[in-house]
Coordinates of C-alpha atoms (C1' of nucleotides) in Angstrom, one line a residue:
Chain A
M77 CA 7.1 39.6 30.2
G78 CA 9.9 37.2 29.2
E79 CA 10.4 38.4 25.7
D80 CA 13.3 36.0 25.1
K81 CA 11.5 32.8 26.0
P82 CA 11.0 30.4 23.0
K83 CA 7.6 31.0 21.8
F84 CA 5.3 28.0 21.5
G85 CA 2.5 29.4 19.5
G86 CA 4.5 30.8 16.5
F87 CA 2.6 33.3 14.5
I88 CA -0.5 32.9 16.6
Q89 CA 1.3 33.9 19.7
E90 CA 2.6 36.9 17.8
I91 CA -1.0 37.9 17.0
M92 CA -1.9 37.4 20.7
D93 CA 1.0 39.5 21.8
Q94 CA 0.0 42.3 19.5
D95 CA -3.7 42.1 20.6
K96 CA -2.6 42.3 24.2
A97 CA -0.3 45.2 23.4
T98 CA -3.1 47.2 21.7
G99 CA -5.6 46.3 24.4
K100 CA -7.9 44.5 22.0
Y101 CA -10.4 42.4 23.9
G102 CA -9.3 44.2 27.0
G103 CA -6.1 42.1 26.9
R104 CA -8.1 38.8 27.2
V105 CA -7.2 35.6 25.5
H106 CA -10.0 33.1 25.4
T107 CA -10.0 30.1 23.0
R108 CA -12.0 27.0 22.5
F109 CA -11.6 23.4 21.3
P110 CA -14.6 22.5 19.2
P111 CA -14.8 18.8 18.4
E112 CA -17.8 17.3 16.6
P113 CA -19.0 14.3 18.7
N114 CA -18.9 12.0 15.7
G115 CA -15.8 10.0 16.3
Y116 CA -12.7 9.4 18.4
L117 CA -10.0 11.9 18.8
H118 CA -6.6 11.1 17.1
I119 CA -3.1 12.4 17.1
G120 CA -4.1 15.2 14.7
H121 CA -6.6 16.5 17.2
A122 CA -3.8 16.4 19.9
K123 CA -2.1 19.2 18.0
A124 CA -5.2 21.4 18.0
I125 CA -5.8 20.6 21.7
C126 CA -2.3 21.6 22.6
I127 CA -2.6 24.8 20.6
D128 CA -6.1 25.8 21.9
F129 CA -5.5 25.0 25.5
G130 CA -1.8 25.6 25.5
L131 CA -2.0 29.1 24.1
A132 CA -4.8 30.1 26.4
E133 CA -2.8 28.9 29.3
A134 CA 0.4 30.5 28.1
N135 CA -1.4 33.9 27.9
G136 CA -3.2 33.7 31.2
G137 CA -6.4 33.0 29.4
L138 CA -9.0 30.3 29.3
C139 CA -10.0 27.6 26.8
N140 CA -13.6 26.2 26.6
L141 CA -14.5 22.7 25.5
R142 CA -17.4 23.1 23.1
F143 CA -19.0 20.2 21.2
D144 CA -20.0 21.3 17.8
D145 CA -23.2 19.3 17.6
T146 CA -25.2 21.0 14.9
N147 CA -25.8 17.9 12.8
P148 CA -27.8 15.3 14.7
S149 CA -27.7 12.9 11.8
K150 CA -24.0 12.0 12.4
E151 CA -23.4 12.7 16.0
E152 CA -23.8 10.5 19.0
V153 CA -23.5 10.9 22.8
E154 CA -21.1 8.0 23.2
Y155 CA -18.4 10.0 21.6
V156 CA -18.8 12.9 24.1
E157 CA -17.4 10.9 27.0
S158 CA -14.5 9.5 25.1
I159 CA -13.5 12.9 23.8
K160 CA -13.6 14.4 27.3
E161 CA -11.5 11.5 28.6
D162 CA -8.9 11.9 25.9
I163 CA -8.5 15.6 26.6
R164 CA -8.1 15.0 30.3
W165 CA -5.6 12.3 29.6
L166 CA -3.6 14.7 27.5
G167 CA -3.5 16.9 30.6
F168 CA -5.9 19.7 29.9
D169 CA -8.8 21.1 31.9
W170 CA -11.8 23.1 30.8
G171 CA -12.9 23.8 34.3
D172 CA -16.6 24.4 34.3
R173 CA -16.7 25.6 30.7
L174 CA -18.1 22.5 29.0
F175 CA -20.5 23.7 26.3
F176 CA -22.5 22.5 23.4
A177 CA -23.4 24.5 20.3
S178 CA -26.9 23.0 20.9
D179 CA -27.0 25.0 24.1
Y180 CA -27.4 28.1 21.9
F181 CA -30.1 26.9 19.5
D182 CA -32.6 29.4 20.9
R183 CA -30.2 32.3 20.6
L184 CA -29.0 31.2 17.2
Y185 CA -32.6 31.2 16.1
E186 CA -33.2 34.7 17.3
Y187 CA -30.0 35.9 15.5
A188 CA -31.4 34.4 12.3
V189 CA -34.6 36.3 12.8
E190 CA -32.6 39.4 13.2
L191 CA -30.6 38.7 10.1
I192 CA -33.9 38.4 8.2
K193 CA -35.2 41.6 9.6
R194 CA -32.0 43.3 8.4
G195 CA -32.7 42.0 5.0
K196 CA -29.6 39.8 5.1
A197 CA -31.2 36.3 5.0
Y198 CA -34.0 34.7 3.1
V199 CA -35.9 31.4 2.9
C200 CA -35.1 29.6 -0.3
D201 CA -37.3 26.9 -1.8
L202 CA -34.7 25.5 -4.3
T203 CA -33.9 21.9 -4.0
A204 CA -30.4 20.8 -3.0
D205 CA -29.6 20.0 -6.6
E206 CA -30.9 23.4 -7.8
I207 CA -28.9 25.2 -5.2
R208 CA -25.8 23.5 -6.5
E209 CA -26.7 24.5 -10.0
Y210 CA -27.4 28.1 -9.1
R211 CA -24.1 28.3 -7.2
G212 CA -22.1 28.3 -10.3
T213 CA -18.6 26.8 -10.5
L214 CA -15.1 27.8 -9.5
T215 CA -14.7 29.8 -12.7
E216 CA -18.3 31.0 -13.3
P217 CA -20.4 33.2 -11.0
G218 CA -23.6 31.8 -9.6
R219 CA -27.1 33.1 -10.2
N220 CA -29.5 34.6 -7.8
S221 CA -32.2 32.3 -6.4
P222 CA -35.7 33.2 -7.6
Y223 CA -36.6 33.4 -3.9
R224 CA -33.9 35.8 -3.0
D225 CA -36.1 38.9 -3.0
R226 CA -38.9 37.8 -0.8
S227 CA -40.1 40.4 1.6
V228 CA -38.9 40.5 5.2
E229 CA -42.4 39.6 6.3
E230 CA -42.7 36.6 4.1
N231 CA -39.2 35.4 5.2
L232 CA -40.1 35.8 8.8
D233 CA -43.3 33.8 8.3
L234 CA -41.7 31.1 6.3
F235 CA -38.7 30.7 8.7
R236 CA -41.1 30.5 11.7
R237 CA -43.1 27.8 9.9
M238 CA -39.9 25.9 9.0
K239 CA -39.2 25.8 12.7
E240 CA -42.7 24.7 13.5
G241 CA -42.4 21.7 11.2
E242 CA -44.8 22.8 8.4
F243 CA -42.4 21.7 5.7
A244 CA -40.8 18.5 4.7
D245 CA -37.1 17.8 5.3
G246 CA -35.1 19.5 2.6
A247 CA -38.0 21.5 1.3
R248 CA -36.6 24.9 2.2
V249 CA -33.5 26.4 3.8
L250 CA -32.6 29.7 5.2
R251 CA -29.7 31.4 3.4
A252 CA -27.6 34.4 3.9
K253 CA -28.0 37.1 1.3
I254 CA -24.5 38.1 0.3
D255 CA -23.2 37.8 -3.3
M256 CA -23.8 35.1 -5.8
A257 CA -21.0 36.4 -8.0
S258 CA -18.4 36.3 -5.3
P259 CA -15.2 34.6 -6.4
N260 CA -15.3 33.0 -2.9
I261 CA -17.9 30.2 -3.2
V262 CA -18.6 30.3 0.6
M263 CA -20.0 33.8 0.1
R264 CA -22.5 32.8 -2.5
D265 CA -25.5 32.9 -0.2
P266 CA -24.5 30.1 2.1
V267 CA -27.1 27.9 3.8
L268 CA -27.7 28.9 7.4
Y269 CA -30.5 26.5 8.4
R270 CA -31.8 23.2 7.0
I271 CA -34.9 21.2 7.9
L272 CA -33.9 17.8 9.4
R273 CA -36.3 15.6 11.3
V274 CA -33.7 13.8 13.3
P275 CA -33.7 13.6 17.1
H276 CA -30.8 15.4 18.6
H277 CA -28.7 13.8 21.3
R278 CA -29.3 16.7 23.6
T279 CA -32.3 18.6 22.4
G280 CA -34.4 15.5 21.4
D281 CA -37.1 16.5 19.0
T282 CA -37.4 20.1 20.1
W283 CA -36.0 21.2 16.8
C284 CA -36.6 20.1 13.2
I285 CA -34.3 22.9 11.8
Y286 CA -30.6 22.9 12.5
P287 CA -28.0 25.5 11.9
T288 CA -25.0 24.8 9.7
Y289 CA -21.4 25.0 11.0
D290 CA -20.7 28.2 9.1
Y291 CA -23.6 29.9 10.9
A292 CA -23.3 28.4 14.3
H293 CA -19.6 28.6 14.8
P294 CA -18.9 32.3 14.8
L295 CA -22.0 33.0 16.9
S296 CA -21.1 30.3 19.4
D297 CA -17.7 31.9 19.7
A298 CA -19.2 35.3 20.2
I299 CA -21.7 34.0 22.8
E300 CA -18.8 32.5 24.8
G301 CA -16.7 35.6 24.5
I302 CA -14.0 33.8 22.5
T303 CA -11.2 36.1 21.3
H304 CA -9.1 33.9 19.1
S305 CA -10.9 31.1 17.3
L306 CA -8.2 28.8 16.1
C307 CA -8.8 26.2 13.4
T308 CA -7.2 24.4 10.5
L309 CA -6.3 25.7 7.1
E310 CA -9.3 24.4 5.2
F311 CA -11.5 26.9 7.0
E312 CA -9.5 29.8 5.6
E313 CA -12.1 30.6 2.8
H314 CA -14.8 30.6 5.5
R315 CA -13.2 33.5 7.3
P316 CA -14.9 36.2 5.2
F317 CA -18.2 34.8 6.1
Y318 CA -17.2 34.5 9.7
D319 CA -16.4 38.2 9.7
W320 CA -19.5 39.1 7.6
L321 CA -21.9 37.4 10.0
L322 CA -20.5 39.1 13.1
D323 CA -20.3 42.4 11.4
T324 CA -23.8 42.3 10.0
L325 CA -25.2 41.4 13.4
E326 CA -23.0 44.2 14.9
I327 CA -21.5 41.9 17.5
P328 CA -19.2 43.9 19.7
E329 CA -15.6 42.8 20.1
P330 CA -16.0 40.1 17.5
P331 CA -13.7 37.1 17.9
Q332 CA -11.2 36.5 15.1
Q333 CA -10.6 33.2 13.3
I334 CA -7.0 32.2 12.8
E335 CA -6.0 29.1 10.8
F336 CA -3.0 26.9 11.2
A337 CA -1.8 23.7 9.4
R338 CA -3.0 20.4 10.7
L339 CA -0.6 17.7 11.8
N340 CA 0.3 14.9 9.5
L341 CA 2.7 12.1 10.5
T342 CA 4.5 9.6 8.2
Y343 CA 3.0 6.1 8.2
T344 CA -0.1 7.5 9.9
L345 CA -3.6 8.0 8.8
T346 CA -5.7 10.8 10.2
S347 CA -8.9 10.6 8.2
K348 CA -11.9 9.7 10.4
R349 CA -13.6 8.0 7.5
K350 CA -10.6 5.7 6.8
L351 CA -9.9 5.0 10.4
R352 CA -13.6 4.0 10.8
K353 CA -13.2 1.6 7.9
L354 CA -10.2 -0.1 9.5
V355 CA -12.4 -0.6 12.6
D356 CA -15.6 -1.6 10.9
E357 CA -14.0 -4.0 8.5
G358 CA -11.8 -5.6 11.2
Y359 CA -8.4 -4.6 10.0
V360 CA -7.7 -3.7 13.6
R361 CA -9.4 -4.8 16.8
G362 CA -11.1 -1.5 17.6
W363 CA -10.7 2.2 18.0
D364 CA -8.3 1.5 20.8
D365 CA -6.2 -1.0 19.0
P366 CA -2.6 -0.2 20.0
R367 CA -1.8 0.3 16.3
M368 CA -4.4 3.1 15.9
P369 CA -3.4 6.8 15.9
T370 CA -6.4 7.5 18.0
L371 CA -5.6 8.9 21.4
S372 CA -7.3 5.8 22.9
G373 CA -5.1 3.6 20.8
L374 CA -1.9 5.5 21.7
R375 CA -2.9 5.3 25.3
R376 CA -3.5 1.6 25.2
R377 CA -0.2 1.1 23.4
G378 CA 1.5 2.9 26.2
Y379 CA 2.4 6.3 24.8
T380 CA 2.7 9.0 27.5
P381 CA 0.6 12.2 27.2
E382 CA 3.8 14.1 28.0
S383 CA 5.5 12.7 24.9
I384 CA 2.6 13.7 22.7
R385 CA 2.6 17.2 24.2
E386 CA 6.3 17.4 23.7
L387 CA 5.9 16.5 20.0
C388 CA 3.4 19.3 19.6
A389 CA 5.7 21.7 21.3
R390 CA 8.6 20.8 18.9
I391 CA 6.7 20.8 15.6
G392 CA 5.6 24.4 16.1
V393 CA 2.7 26.2 14.7
A394 CA 2.7 27.4 11.1
K395 CA 0.6 27.6 7.9
A396 CA 2.7 25.4 5.6
N397 CA 1.3 21.9 5.0
S398 CA 3.7 19.4 6.4
V399 CA 4.3 15.8 7.2
V400 CA 6.2 15.3 10.4
D401 CA 8.5 12.3 10.7
L402 CA 7.0 9.6 13.0
G403 CA 10.5 9.2 14.3
L404 CA 10.2 12.6 16.1
L405 CA 7.2 11.3 18.1
E406 CA 9.2 8.1 18.9
H407 CA 12.1 10.2 20.0
C408 CA 9.9 12.2 22.3
L409 CA 8.5 9.0 23.7
R410 CA 11.9 7.4 24.3
E411 CA 13.2 10.6 25.9
D412 CA 10.3 10.6 28.4
L413 CA 10.3 6.9 29.1
N414 CA 14.1 6.6 29.5
K415 CA 13.8 8.9 32.5
R416 CA 10.9 7.2 34.2
A417 CA 10.5 3.5 33.1
L418 CA 11.8 0.9 35.5
R419 CA 14.0 -1.7 34.0
Y420 CA 13.3 -5.4 33.9
M421 CA 14.7 -8.4 32.1
A422 CA 12.4 -10.2 29.7
V423 CA 13.3 -12.9 27.3
L424 CA 11.0 -12.7 24.3
R425 CA 12.3 -15.7 22.4
P426 CA 13.9 -18.0 25.0
L427 CA 16.9 -20.2 24.5
K428 CA 17.7 -22.6 27.3
V429 CA 21.2 -22.4 28.8
V430 CA 22.6 -24.8 31.3
I431 CA 25.6 -23.6 33.3
A432 CA 27.5 -26.9 33.6
N433 CA 29.8 -26.0 36.4
Y434 CA 27.2 -24.3 38.5
P435 CA 25.9 -26.3 41.5
E436 CA 22.6 -28.1 41.0
G437 CA 19.9 -26.6 43.1
Q438 CA 21.8 -23.5 44.1
V439 CA 20.2 -20.1 43.8
E440 CA 21.9 -16.7 44.1
E441 CA 20.4 -13.2 44.3
F442 CA 22.0 -10.1 42.7
E443 CA 21.2 -6.5 43.2
T444 CA 20.6 -4.5 40.1
E445 CA 19.5 -0.9 39.4
N446 CA 15.9 -0.2 38.6
N447 CA 16.9 2.7 36.4
P448 CA 20.4 3.8 35.7
E449 CA 19.1 7.2 34.7
D450 CA 17.5 7.7 38.2
P451 CA 19.3 6.4 41.3
S452 CA 16.3 7.3 43.4
A453 CA 14.4 4.5 41.6
G454 CA 16.5 2.1 43.8
T455 CA 17.5 -1.5 43.1
R456 CA 15.9 -4.9 43.0
T457 CA 17.2 -8.5 43.2
V458 CA 17.4 -10.8 40.3
H459 CA 17.8 -14.6 40.6
F460 CA 20.5 -16.8 39.2
S461 CA 20.6 -20.5 39.0
R462 CA 21.9 -23.4 36.9
V463 CA 19.3 -23.2 34.2
I464 CA 18.6 -19.9 32.6
Y465 CA 17.1 -18.6 29.5
I466 CA 18.7 -16.0 27.1
E467 CA 17.4 -14.4 24.0
R468 CA 17.8 -16.6 20.9
D469 CA 19.1 -13.6 19.0
D470 CA 21.9 -13.3 21.5
F471 CA 23.6 -16.5 20.3
M472 CA 25.0 -17.1 16.9
E473 CA 26.7 -20.3 15.9
D474 CA 28.7 -18.6 13.2
P475 CA 28.8 -14.9 14.1
P476 CA 30.0 -12.1 11.9
K477 CA 33.0 -10.1 12.9
K478 CA 31.4 -7.4 14.9
F479 CA 28.9 -9.6 16.8
F480 CA 29.9 -9.5 20.4
R481 CA 27.3 -11.6 22.1
L482 CA 27.4 -15.3 22.7
A483 CA 28.9 -17.8 20.3
P484 CA 30.8 -21.1 20.6
G485 CA 33.9 -20.5 22.8
R486 CA 33.0 -16.9 23.4
E487 CA 32.5 -15.2 26.7
V488 CA 29.7 -12.7 27.6
R489 CA 28.5 -11.0 30.7
L490 CA 25.1 -11.8 32.0
K491 CA 23.7 -8.5 33.3
S492 CA 24.5 -8.0 37.0
A493 CA 25.5 -11.7 37.3
Y494 CA 28.4 -13.7 35.9
Y495 CA 30.5 -14.1 32.8
I496 CA 29.7 -17.3 30.9
T497 CA 31.4 -19.0 28.1
C498 CA 29.7 -21.2 25.6
Q499 CA 31.1 -24.7 25.5
D500 CA 28.5 -26.7 23.6
V501 CA 25.6 -26.3 21.3
V502 CA 22.8 -28.9 21.5
K503 CA 20.7 -29.4 18.5
D504 CA 17.5 -31.4 17.7
P505 CA 18.9 -34.2 15.6
A506 CA 15.8 -34.2 13.4
T507 CA 15.5 -30.6 12.6
G508 CA 18.9 -29.2 13.3
E509 CA 17.4 -26.5 15.5
I510 CA 19.4 -25.3 18.4
V511 CA 17.6 -26.3 21.5
E512 CA 20.1 -25.7 24.3
L513 CA 23.5 -24.3 25.1
H514 CA 26.0 -25.7 27.6
C515 CA 28.1 -23.0 29.2
T516 CA 30.5 -22.6 32.1
Y517 CA 30.6 -19.6 34.4
D518 CA 33.5 -17.9 36.0
P519 CA 32.9 -17.8 39.8
L520 CA 35.3 -14.8 40.0
S521 CA 33.1 -12.7 37.8
R522 CA 30.3 -12.4 40.4
G523 CA 28.4 -9.2 39.9
G524 CA 29.7 -8.8 36.4
A525 CA 33.4 -8.0 36.8
T526 CA 36.6 -10.0 37.4
P527 CA 39.6 -9.3 39.5
D528 CA 41.9 -9.5 36.5
G529 CA 39.8 -6.7 34.9
R530 CA 39.5 -8.5 31.6
R531 CA 37.2 -6.8 29.1
V532 CA 34.0 -8.5 28.1
K533 CA 32.4 -6.6 25.3
G534 CA 28.9 -8.1 25.3
T535 CA 26.4 -7.9 28.1
I536 CA 23.1 -9.8 27.6
H537 CA 20.0 -10.2 29.7
F538 CA 18.6 -13.5 31.0
V539 CA 16.0 -15.0 33.4
S540 CA 16.4 -17.8 35.8
A541 CA 14.3 -20.8 34.6
S542 CA 12.8 -21.6 37.9
H543 CA 11.9 -18.1 38.8
A544 CA 10.7 -16.6 35.5
V545 CA 7.0 -16.0 34.7
R546 CA 5.5 -16.7 31.4
A547 CA 4.0 -13.7 29.6
E548 CA 2.5 -12.7 26.3
V549 CA 4.1 -9.9 24.4
R550 CA 2.6 -8.1 21.4
L551 CA 5.1 -6.4 19.1
Y552 CA 3.8 -3.7 16.9
D553 CA 5.1 -2.2 13.7
N554 CA 3.7 0.6 11.6
L555 CA 0.1 -0.1 10.4
F556 CA 1.2 1.0 6.9
L557 CA 4.1 0.1 4.8
T558 CA 4.2 3.4 2.9
E559 CA 5.2 6.8 4.4
D560 CA 2.0 8.1 3.0
P561 CA -0.8 5.7 3.7
N562 CA -2.9 7.4 1.0
E563 CA -0.4 6.6 -1.7
G564 CA -1.9 4.7 -4.7
D565 CA -5.5 4.0 -5.4
D566 CA -6.5 2.1 -2.3
F567 CA -5.0 2.8 1.1
L568 CA -5.9 -0.7 2.2
K569 CA -3.3 -2.0 -0.1
N570 CA -0.7 -0.1 1.9
L571 CA -1.5 -2.0 5.1
N572 CA 1.4 -3.7 6.8
P573 CA 0.5 -7.4 7.0
N574 CA 3.0 -7.7 9.9
S575 CA 1.9 -4.8 12.0
L576 CA 1.3 -7.2 14.9
E577 CA 3.4 -10.1 16.1
V578 CA 2.2 -12.0 19.1
L579 CA 4.8 -13.8 21.2
T580 CA 3.2 -16.2 23.7
D581 CA 6.1 -17.9 25.4
C582 CA 8.1 -15.0 26.7
L583 CA 9.7 -15.3 30.1
V584 CA 9.9 -12.3 32.4
E585 CA 11.1 -11.4 35.9
P586 CA 8.6 -12.5 38.5
A587 CA 7.8 -9.0 39.7
L588 CA 6.2 -8.4 36.3
S589 CA 3.4 -10.9 37.0
T590 CA 1.7 -8.3 39.1
A591 CA 2.0 -5.4 36.7
K592 CA -1.1 -3.2 36.7
V593 CA -2.8 -2.4 33.5
G594 CA -1.1 0.7 32.0
D595 CA 2.2 0.3 33.9
R596 CA 5.1 1.0 31.7
F597 CA 8.6 -0.7 31.8
Q598 CA 11.7 -0.9 29.9
F599 CA 12.6 -4.5 29.0
L600 CA 16.3 -4.3 29.0
R601 CA 17.8 -4.1 25.5
H602 CA 14.4 -4.5 23.9
G603 CA 12.3 -1.4 24.4
Y604 CA 9.5 0.0 26.4
F605 CA 6.4 -2.1 27.2
C606 CA 3.0 -1.4 28.7
A607 CA 0.7 -3.9 30.5
D608 CA -2.4 -4.4 28.4
P609 CA -6.0 -4.7 29.7
D610 CA -6.0 -8.3 28.3
S611 CA -3.7 -9.3 31.1
T612 CA -5.0 -11.9 33.6
P613 CA -3.8 -12.8 37.0
G614 CA -0.5 -14.6 36.6
R615 CA -0.6 -14.2 32.9
P616 CA 0.5 -10.7 32.0
V617 CA 0.2 -9.3 28.5
F618 CA 2.5 -6.5 27.3
N619 CA 2.4 -4.2 24.4
R620 CA 5.7 -3.0 23.0
I621 CA 5.3 0.8 23.0
V622 CA 8.5 1.4 21.1
S623 CA 11.8 -0.4 20.7
L624 CA 15.0 0.9 22.0
R625 CA 17.3 2.5 19.4
D626 CA 19.1 -0.3 17.8
T627 CA 22.5 0.6 16.3
W628 CA 23.3 -3.1 15.9
Q629 CA 20.2 -3.7 13.8
K630 CA 21.0 -0.6 11.8
L631 CA 24.5 -2.0 11.1
M632 CA 23.0 -5.3 10.0
D633 CA 20.5 -3.5 7.7
K634 CA 23.3 -1.8 5.9
D635 CA 24.7 -5.2 4.7
Chain B
rU248 C1' -8.7 31.2 -18.3
rG249 C1' -12.0 32.0 -10.3
rG250 C1' -10.6 32.6 -5.3
rG251 C1' -7.6 31.6 -0.9
rG252 C1' -3.0 29.7 1.2
rC253 C1' 2.0 27.9 1.2
rG254 C1' 7.3 27.3 -0.7
rU255 C1' 14.4 28.1 4.2
rA256 C1' 19.0 21.0 4.7
rG257 C1' 16.0 14.3 4.1
rC258 C1' 11.7 16.0 7.9
rC259 C1' 9.7 20.0 11.1
rA260 C1' 11.1 25.1 11.9
rA261 C1' 13.4 30.2 13.5
rG262 C1' 14.4 34.5 10.8
rC263 C1' 10.5 40.6 10.2
rG264 C1' 17.0 44.7 5.4
rG265 C1' 23.1 43.8 8.1
rC266 C1' 26.0 38.8 6.8
rA267 C1' 21.2 31.3 7.5
rA268 C1' 18.8 29.5 15.3
rG269 C1' 17.2 24.9 17.1
rG270 C1' 15.2 19.9 17.0
rC271 C1' 14.6 15.0 14.5
rA272 C1' 17.0 12.0 11.0
rC273 C1' 21.9 10.9 9.1
rG274 C1' 27.7 10.5 9.4
rG275 C1' 32.2 10.5 12.5
rG276 C1' 34.4 10.0 17.6
rA277 C1' 34.4 9.2 23.2
rC278 C1' 32.3 6.6 27.2
rU279 C1' 29.3 2.5 28.7
rU280 C1' 27.7 -4.1 33.2
rU281 C1' 21.3 -2.0 28.3
rG282 C1' 25.1 -2.5 20.8
rG283 C1' 20.3 1.8 25.5
rA284 C1' 21.5 6.5 27.8
rU285 C1' 25.1 10.4 27.8
rC286 C1' 29.0 13.5 25.7
rC287 C1' 31.8 15.8 21.7
rU288 C1' 31.7 16.6 16.3
rG289 C1' 30.1 17.2 10.8
rG290 C1' 26.2 19.5 7.1
rA291 C1' 22.5 25.3 3.4
rU292 C1' 28.5 30.3 -0.3
rG293 C1' 22.5 29.0 0.2
rC294 C1' 16.5 30.5 1.6
rG295 C1' 11.2 27.6 -5.3
rC296 C1' 13.1 30.3 -10.1
rA297 C1' 14.3 34.9 -12.7
rG298 C1' 14.9 39.9 -12.7
rG299 C1' 14.9 44.7 -9.9
rU300 C1' 15.6 48.3 -5.5
rU301 C1' 19.7 48.9 -1.9
rC302 C1' 26.4 50.0 0.4
rG303 C1' 23.9 45.4 1.8
rA304 C1' 18.0 41.1 0.4
rA305 C1' 15.7 34.7 2.9
rU306 C1' 13.7 39.4 4.4
rC307 C1' 11.3 45.0 -0.1
rC308 C1' 9.3 45.3 -5.6
rU309 C1' 7.9 42.7 -10.3
rG310 C1' 7.2 38.4 -13.1
rC311 C1' 7.1 33.2 -13.3
rC312 C1' 7.0 28.0 -11.4
rG313 C1' 5.3 24.3 -8.0
rC314 C1' 2.2 22.2 -4.1
rC315 C1' -2.4 22.4 -1.0
rC316 C1' -7.6 23.9 -0.2
rC317 C1' -12.7 25.5 -2.0
rA318 C1' -18.4 24.1 -6.2
rG319 C1' -22.3 19.4 1.3
rC320 C1' -28.9 21.5 3.1
rC321 C1' -20.7 17.9 6.5
rA322 C1' -17.5 20.0 10.1

RNA sequence: UGGGGCGUAGCCAAGCGGCAAGGCACGGGACUUUGGAUCCUGGAUGCGCAGGUUCGAAUCCUGCCGCCCCAGCCA
C-alpha cells in the first residue's frame, strides 16, 4: 500500500491501519453515518459524512446509512428524505445499506431480555426526578435504586408487561445494573428503555417502549457488523458503556467507538436548536435560505459539493476542539469555481454611458473567452453599441491616487471591446447625482489593444444597453457579525442586519436570461453567482455564492 | 475537593527521541484585456508553564496552568 500518501483520516486512519495489520475484524473496515431524523443536515454533519464514508472508501470498506430513530417524540419522516438527498448531493452512496435503528426493535428487545437473565438489567419504578436524585452529582456517588435487586423472574415479568402496555408512560424504565458509585455518570445504571406512548414514524403503535441511544447504538453497530463506530467527542464518556454492553452480551468481534472533534466555523452556527429558531421566527426564509449553514442552504446558495469535501479534507481529523476560519471554505469554493465557472458580464449598479463618437444605431460583436482558465470552454460574442452601462463603482469623479478605473479625462479599457475616455459627467441638477457619462472611444483600440501599444491600466466590464437583460441579484454577507455567533447572552443580538442585499435593476448579458436553476457563473470582477429557484422566464434571479478576492477593496479598507 | 478529553504561528494541522511538514490568512515582489487567476518570496531559536531523564526532548517522566465535555426516561 502507498505508505507515503497523505493520510486523510489522521489518527483514525492510523487505528484502521493497525487493525488491518493485526487482522482485527478480518481486515474489514465498515462504518456508518447515523443521523437522527429530527432536522436538516448542516456543514458540521458534512465533516462527519466525509469521515464516515470517506474512510470506509479509502480502506476498501463500506459505510451504512442508518437513521437513529429511537425517540419517536422528536423525529419525523420528512427529514429522512432531505437527509438522503443531502448525502447524495455531497457525493456519497450507501448502496443498498439503508437502515433504521427501528429495524432492530425486536432484536434489541431480545437482547434486553438476555441482559435481565444475566442479572445485568432491572426494571426500576423510580420517577424521573427520583432517578436524578439517586444518580448523585459530579462529585458525589449515587445511591442504589430500591428496585435494583429484584429477581430475574420479576424483572422479566415487569419488562414484558412494560412492552405490553400495562404501565403508564414514565412509570417504569429498564436500567443496566452497573455501578452507582462510578466516577463516570454514564455508568451509574443508565436507562435502557422508557415507556412512551407515541406513534413511531416507521413502527406505528407496535411499541410503547423505546430503547435509548446508549443502548440501541452499540447493538445496532454490532448487528450491522460495523467495525469502527465514529462519532464526536461528547460521546467519549459513553464509550465505557458501549464496551460494557457488548462485552456483557458477549458479542463477538465487538465494534469500537472512536471519537473526533466536530467542525466549527467562524461566523457560523451549528446548533440545530438555534438554526430552528432562525427559521421558526422568520430571521431567514427557511431551512434552505442561502445564508443558512444547512447543506440545503449551501446548495441553494451555489456552493459546490466538491468545495465542501475539499474543506473536510484540508481541516483533517483530530481530537482538539477547533474553530476553522470560514475563509478556508471560501478559498476551497473559489478554487473550484475558478476552474469551472463560465464568465459573463453583469452590471449590478448600472451607470449609463454614451459613446459620443460612436455611430448611432451601429452594433458590433466581439469574441471573448468563456473561461481564461480553461480554453476548452470556448468563446462567446458580446455586443457593443453607442449606449452602454458600466458599474457605478467603476467611475469616480475625484479618484484617489491608485484608482485606475474611469474618471474625468481618464481612459480605460472595456473588456474585449474598446478604450474609452470620459469627457463629461452629467448630473441631475436637483440632486447632484451622476446620471450619465459622455465618453469617446478610440476606433484603433478595437478588441482591447492599440497599435501604439499604449498601456491602459484599468479594464472594466459593461453591457450594451439595447442587448442587456434585467435581472435580480441577491448579495449575501455573513449571517452573524461576530466570529462566534454564540458570543454574549443572546445569539440573536449578533445577527447581521445586512446579511442580505437585493439588487433589482441589474443588467446582464442576454445569454443569462435562460440560465437554469442551479447553474453557476462568474460575473466578471464581481464573484460567483448561482441561478436561484425564484427565477422566472426572462427574469433571472442570481445568488452571489462568494465574491472574488478583492485586493482593491482591501486597500480601501486599510485607509 | 469527581471523571473524561485537549493544549505546536492569527486559524486548521503534520510530527511518534536526532535538530519544527503543509494549507488558509497576512506581508513583499513578478505577471495580467477580471485590482480575478497564476508565479516567486517572508514568518515558530520555538511546540501551555516549570522541573527532570538523555550526547540529544514538541516527542519520555513528574508537577502545575488553561480550555472543552458529562449529573435527559435527548442523540
